[in-house]
Amino acid sequence: MKYFNEVLHDGAVSHGYAQRFEVSRVVYRNKTDFQDLIIFETPHFGRVLALDGIIQTTERDEFAYHEMLAHVPLFAHGEPARVLIIGGGDGGVLREVLRHDVETATMVEIDRTVVDLCREYMPGLSDGAFDDPRADLLITDGLKFVAETQQTFDVIIVDSTDPVGPGEVLFSEAFYADCKKRLTPGGILVTQNGVPSFQGDEVTNSYRRLSSQFADVSFYLTVVPSYVGGFMALGWATDDAALRVQTQADIAPRFEGAGFATRYYTPAVHAAAFALPPFIAELLK
Ligand code: SAM
């Protein structure tokens, strides 16, 4: 394989747009019980993981996604003790969550093969997080887990694939309703919610479904070059609107107190990430 082409599509419709990675070497390729998995090496992005033909994470720019998916809700909450991660098989979000002084980080991933292969071939993503005594890895469907568990959590992070294949159920109203039941008072749910320039309907759909369960729903933005199409939208849902409008000054003491370095997240980026350009804000209807 000389090139890996990620063809962007919305269901069956192709946007007539693709990105192409030069492939130095295919490290692993096979079908798991749930999805087609490939890990390949590239000159610029390092190693890259794709599932069902969709780029999931690259060694070069994964920090821009994992830092924002973890630190925005955890610093906004202020004292998260129990965190739930749905998906996140590569371990990047788990790594970032465990940099906080949390009691437990429960990770519910449907496909053990993703975890095993990323630990073996992209170990820098989890960076030992799976061996942290606070980490609890469960291999099951996230939809089933939130429907059946009696545990509660201060922050729930949905680091899912796109709403196709096994990830589709993680964009359903039933899933969001159960996540709501599993959150402690003042709890925060955040979600991987696609690239608005190509997947605007995902923002609109999630906004509607989350709004039926939570009093305050919006999105915040990050930019991950390998998620082609510009801004990446991350869903935000709580019952306390004040959590979303905290200022850089509110967040800064918590970030400084945590005492760890980041490459994308800062308190200023945190506050600015919630500023939605009109072309994205208009999708919230
Ligand atoms: N950063 C990526 C993105 O933005 O698309 C997502 C990364 S992570 C690899 C996505 C994970 O979600 C995969 O490991 C996949 O197996 C997992 N997943 C998909 N559907 C799931 C489900 N129903 N329950 C739990 N995990 C699921």
Coordinates of C-alpha atoms and ligand atoms in Angstrom, one line a residue:
M1 CA 0.0 0.0 0.0
K2 CA 1.7 3.3 -1.1
Y3 CA -1.2 5.6 0.0
F4 CA -4.0 5.4 2.4
N5 CA -7.0 7.5 1.3
E6 CA -9.6 8.6 3.8
V7 CA -12.7 9.4 1.7
L8 CA -15.1 11.6 3.7
H9 CA -18.7 10.6 3.4
D10 CA -22.0 11.4 5.1
G11 CA -23.7 8.0 5.1
A12 CA -23.6 6.8 1.5
V13 CA -22.9 10.3 0.1
S14 CA -19.3 11.1 -0.7
H15 CA -18.4 14.7 -0.4
G16 CA -16.0 14.2 -3.3
Y17 CA -13.2 15.0 -1.0
A18 CA -10.5 12.8 0.5
Q19 CA -7.2 13.1 2.2
R20 CA -4.3 10.9 1.3
F21 CA -1.4 9.7 3.5
E22 CA 1.8 8.4 2.1
V23 CA 2.3 5.0 3.7
S24 CA 5.9 4.1 4.7
R25 CA 4.8 0.7 6.1
V26 CA 1.6 -1.1 7.1
V27 CA 2.2 -2.2 10.6
Y28 CA -0.9 -4.2 11.1
R29 CA -4.1 -4.7 9.2
N30 CA -7.1 -7.0 10.0
K31 CA -10.8 -7.2 10.7
T32 CA -11.6 -7.3 14.4
D33 CA -14.9 -8.7 15.6
F34 CA -16.3 -5.2 15.1
Q35 CA -14.4 -3.2 12.5
D36 CA -11.6 -3.1 10.0
L37 CA -8.5 -2.0 11.7
I38 CA -5.3 -0.7 10.2
I39 CA -2.2 0.8 11.8
F40 CA 0.3 2.3 9.3
E41 CA 3.5 4.4 9.4
T42 CA 3.8 7.7 7.6
P43 CA 6.6 10.2 7.0
H44 CA 4.8 13.2 8.7
F45 CA 2.1 11.9 11.1
G46 CA 4.1 9.0 12.6
R47 CA 1.9 5.9 13.2
V48 CA -1.8 6.3 12.3
L49 CA -4.8 4.2 13.5
A50 CA -7.9 4.0 11.2
L51 CA -11.1 2.0 11.9
D52 CA -13.4 1.2 9.0
G53 CA -11.4 3.5 6.8
I54 CA -11.8 6.6 9.1
I55 CA -8.7 8.2 10.8
Q56 CA -8.9 7.8 14.6
T57 CA -5.6 9.1 15.8
T58 CA -2.1 9.8 14.8
E59 CA 1.1 10.1 16.9
R60 CA 1.8 13.6 15.5
D61 CA -1.4 15.4 16.4
E62 CA -3.3 13.2 18.9
F63 CA -2.5 15.7 21.7
A64 CA -4.8 18.4 20.2
Y65 CA -7.8 16.0 20.6
H66 CA -7.0 14.0 23.8
E67 CA -6.0 17.1 25.8
M68 CA -9.2 19.0 24.9
L69 CA -11.5 16.0 25.4
A70 CA -10.1 15.4 28.9
H71 CA -9.0 18.7 30.4
V72 CA -11.9 21.0 29.4
P73 CA -14.6 18.9 31.4
L74 CA -12.2 18.0 34.2
F75 CA -11.0 21.5 34.9
A76 CA -14.5 22.9 34.4
H77 CA -15.9 20.5 37.0
G78 CA -13.2 21.4 39.4
E79 CA -13.0 18.3 41.6
P80 CA -13.7 15.2 39.4
A81 CA -13.2 12.0 41.4
R82 CA -14.8 9.4 39.2
V83 CA -14.5 9.6 35.4
L84 CA -16.1 7.3 32.8
I85 CA -14.6 7.0 29.3
I86 CA -16.7 5.3 26.6
G87 CA -14.6 4.1 23.7
G88 CA -11.1 5.6 23.6
G89 CA -9.5 2.3 22.8
D90 CA -6.1 3.8 21.9
G91 CA -5.7 5.0 25.5
G92 CA -5.0 8.7 24.7
V93 CA -7.9 10.1 26.7
L94 CA -7.2 7.7 29.6
R95 CA -3.6 9.0 29.7
E96 CA -4.8 12.6 29.9
V97 CA -7.5 11.9 32.5
L98 CA -5.1 10.2 34.8
R99 CA -2.9 13.3 34.9
H100 CA -5.6 14.7 37.2
D101 CA -6.0 13.7 40.8
V102 CA -9.0 11.5 40.1
E103 CA -9.9 8.5 42.2
T104 CA -10.9 6.2 39.3
A105 CA -11.0 6.3 35.5
T106 CA -13.4 3.6 34.2
M107 CA -12.9 2.9 30.5
V108 CA -15.6 1.0 28.5
E109 CA -14.3 -0.1 25.1
I110 CA -16.2 -2.6 22.9
D111 CA -13.2 -3.9 20.9
R112 CA -10.3 -5.4 22.9
T113 CA -8.2 -5.7 19.8
V114 CA -8.0 -1.9 19.4
V115 CA -6.6 -1.7 23.0
D116 CA -4.2 -4.5 22.5
L117 CA -2.8 -3.4 19.2
C118 CA -2.5 0.3 20.2
R119 CA -0.6 -0.8 23.4
E120 CA 1.7 -2.9 21.2
Y121 CA 2.2 -0.7 18.1
M122 CA 1.3 2.9 19.4
P123 CA 2.4 2.7 23.1
G124 CA 3.0 6.4 23.3
L125 CA -0.8 7.0 23.1
S126 CA -1.6 5.3 26.4
D127 CA 1.9 5.8 27.8
G128 CA 1.4 3.3 30.6
A129 CA -2.2 4.5 31.5
F130 CA -3.7 1.1 31.4
D131 CA -1.3 0.0 34.2
D132 CA -2.3 2.8 36.5
P133 CA -4.1 1.3 39.6
R134 CA -6.9 3.9 39.2
A135 CA -7.7 2.7 35.6
D136 CA -10.5 0.1 35.2
L137 CA -10.8 -1.2 31.7
L138 CA -14.1 -3.0 30.8
I139 CA -14.5 -4.6 27.4
T140 CA -18.2 -4.2 26.5
D141 CA -20.6 -2.0 24.6
G142 CA -20.9 1.4 26.1
L143 CA -24.6 1.5 25.4
K144 CA -25.1 -1.6 27.5
F145 CA -22.8 -0.5 30.3
V146 CA -24.6 2.9 31.0
A147 CA -27.9 1.1 30.8
E148 CA -27.0 -1.5 33.4
T149 CA -24.4 0.0 35.8
Q150 CA -25.4 1.5 39.1
Q151 CA -22.2 3.5 39.3
T152 CA -22.2 7.3 39.1
F153 CA -19.6 9.6 37.6
D154 CA -18.6 13.2 37.8
V155 CA -17.5 13.4 34.2
I156 CA -18.4 11.1 31.2
I157 CA -16.2 11.3 28.1
V158 CA -17.5 9.7 24.9
D159 CA -14.5 9.1 22.7
S160 CA -16.3 7.1 20.1
T161 CA -15.9 6.4 16.5
D162 CA -18.3 8.2 14.1
P163 CA -22.0 7.3 14.1
V164 CA -21.5 4.4 11.7
G165 CA -20.9 0.8 12.8
P166 CA -20.5 0.0 16.5
G167 CA -20.3 3.7 17.4
E168 CA -23.7 4.6 16.0
V169 CA -25.5 3.7 19.3
L170 CA -23.3 6.2 21.2
F171 CA -25.1 9.0 19.4
S172 CA -28.6 7.9 20.4
E173 CA -31.0 9.6 22.8
A174 CA -31.3 6.4 24.8
F175 CA -27.6 6.4 25.4
Y176 CA -27.6 10.1 26.4
A177 CA -30.5 9.5 28.8
D178 CA -28.6 6.7 30.5
C179 CA -25.5 8.9 30.7
K180 CA -27.6 11.6 32.4
K181 CA -28.7 9.1 35.0
R182 CA -25.1 8.0 35.6
L183 CA -23.9 11.6 36.3
T184 CA -23.6 13.0 39.8
P185 CA -25.1 16.5 40.4
G186 CA -23.0 19.0 38.6
G187 CA -21.7 16.3 36.3
I188 CA -20.5 16.9 32.8
L189 CA -20.9 14.8 29.6
V190 CA -18.6 15.5 26.6
T191 CA -18.6 13.7 23.3
Q192 CA -16.6 13.3 20.1
N193 CA -19.0 15.0 17.6
G194 CA -17.4 15.2 14.2
V195 CA -16.1 17.9 11.9
P196 CA -18.9 20.4 11.4
S197 CA -17.7 21.4 7.9
F198 CA -18.5 17.9 6.6
Q199 CA -20.7 16.4 9.4
G200 CA -22.9 19.4 10.4
D201 CA -25.9 17.1 10.7
E202 CA -24.0 15.3 13.5
V203 CA -23.9 18.5 15.5
T204 CA -27.6 19.2 14.9
N205 CA -28.7 15.7 15.8
S206 CA -26.5 15.6 18.9
Y207 CA -27.8 19.0 20.0
R208 CA -31.4 17.9 19.7
R209 CA -30.9 14.6 21.4
L210 CA -28.7 16.0 24.2
S211 CA -31.1 18.9 24.8
S212 CA -33.9 16.5 25.6
Q213 CA -31.8 15.3 28.5
F214 CA -29.7 18.2 29.7
A215 CA -30.5 21.9 30.6
D216 CA -27.3 23.3 29.0
V217 CA -26.0 21.9 25.7
S218 CA -23.4 23.3 23.4
F219 CA -20.1 22.4 21.7
Y220 CA -16.5 23.4 22.0
L221 CA -13.9 23.3 19.4
T222 CA -10.4 21.9 18.8
V223 CA -8.3 21.6 15.6
V224 CA -6.7 18.3 14.8
P225 CA -5.0 18.4 11.4
S226 CA -5.6 14.7 10.6
Y227 CA -9.3 15.2 11.2
V228 CA -9.7 16.9 7.9
G229 CA -12.2 19.7 7.5
G230 CA -11.1 22.2 10.0
F231 CA -12.7 22.5 13.5
M232 CA -13.6 19.4 15.4
A233 CA -16.8 19.8 17.5
L234 CA -16.9 18.3 20.9
G235 CA -20.3 18.0 22.5
W236 CA -20.9 19.6 25.9
A237 CA -23.9 18.7 28.2
T238 CA -24.7 19.6 31.8
D239 CA -27.5 20.9 33.9
D240 CA -25.5 23.8 35.2
A241 CA -25.0 26.5 32.5
A242 CA -22.4 28.3 34.7
L243 CA -20.0 25.4 34.1
R244 CA -19.7 26.3 30.4
V245 CA -19.0 30.0 30.9
Q246 CA -16.1 29.8 33.3
T247 CA -13.4 32.3 32.4
Q248 CA -9.7 31.9 31.9
A249 CA -9.3 33.4 35.4
D250 CA -11.7 30.8 36.9
I251 CA -9.8 27.9 35.3
A252 CA -6.2 29.1 35.6
P253 CA -5.7 28.3 39.4
R254 CA -6.9 24.7 38.8
F255 CA -4.6 24.3 35.8
E256 CA -1.6 25.7 37.7
G257 CA -2.5 23.6 40.7
A258 CA -2.5 20.4 38.6
G259 CA 1.1 21.2 37.6
F260 CA 1.4 19.3 34.3
A261 CA 2.5 20.6 30.9
T262 CA 0.3 20.5 27.8
R263 CA 0.8 21.2 24.1
Y264 CA -2.7 22.4 23.2
Y265 CA -4.8 23.0 26.3
T266 CA -4.5 26.2 28.3
P267 CA -7.0 28.0 30.4
A268 CA -7.2 30.7 27.6
V269 CA -7.8 28.0 25.0
H270 CA -10.4 26.4 27.3
A271 CA -12.5 29.6 27.5
A272 CA -12.0 30.4 23.8
A273 CA -13.0 26.9 22.7
F274 CA -16.6 27.5 23.5
A275 CA -16.8 30.5 21.1
L276 CA -18.7 29.1 18.1
P277 CA -18.4 30.8 14.8
P278 CA -21.9 31.6 13.3
F279 CA -21.6 28.8 10.6
I280 CA -21.3 26.3 13.5
A281 CA -23.7 28.1 16.0
E282 CA -26.4 27.9 13.3
L283 CA -26.3 24.1 13.5
L284 CA -27.6 24.3 17.0
K285 CA -31.3 24.2 16.3
Ligands
SAM1 N1 -10.4 9.9 18.3 C1 -11.3 9.1 17.5 C2 -12.3 9.9 16.7 O1 -12.4 11.1 17.0 O2 -13.0 9.4 15.9 C3 -11.9 8.0 18.3 C4 -10.8 7.2 18.9 S1 -11.2 5.7 19.6 C5 -10.2 4.7 18.6 C6 -12.8 5.2 19.2 C7 -13.2 3.9 19.9 O3 -14.6 3.8 20.1 C8 -12.7 2.7 19.2 O4 -11.7 2.0 19.9 C9 -14.0 1.8 19.1 O5 -13.8 0.4 19.2 C10 -14.8 2.4 20.2 N2 -16.3 2.1 20.1 C11 -17.1 2.1 19.0 N3 -18.3 1.8 19.4 C12 -18.3 1.5 20.7 C13 -19.3 1.1 21.6 N4 -20.6 0.9 21.2 N5 -19.0 0.9 22.9 C14 -17.7 1.1 23.3 N6 -16.7 1.5 22.5 C15 -17.0 1.7 21.2

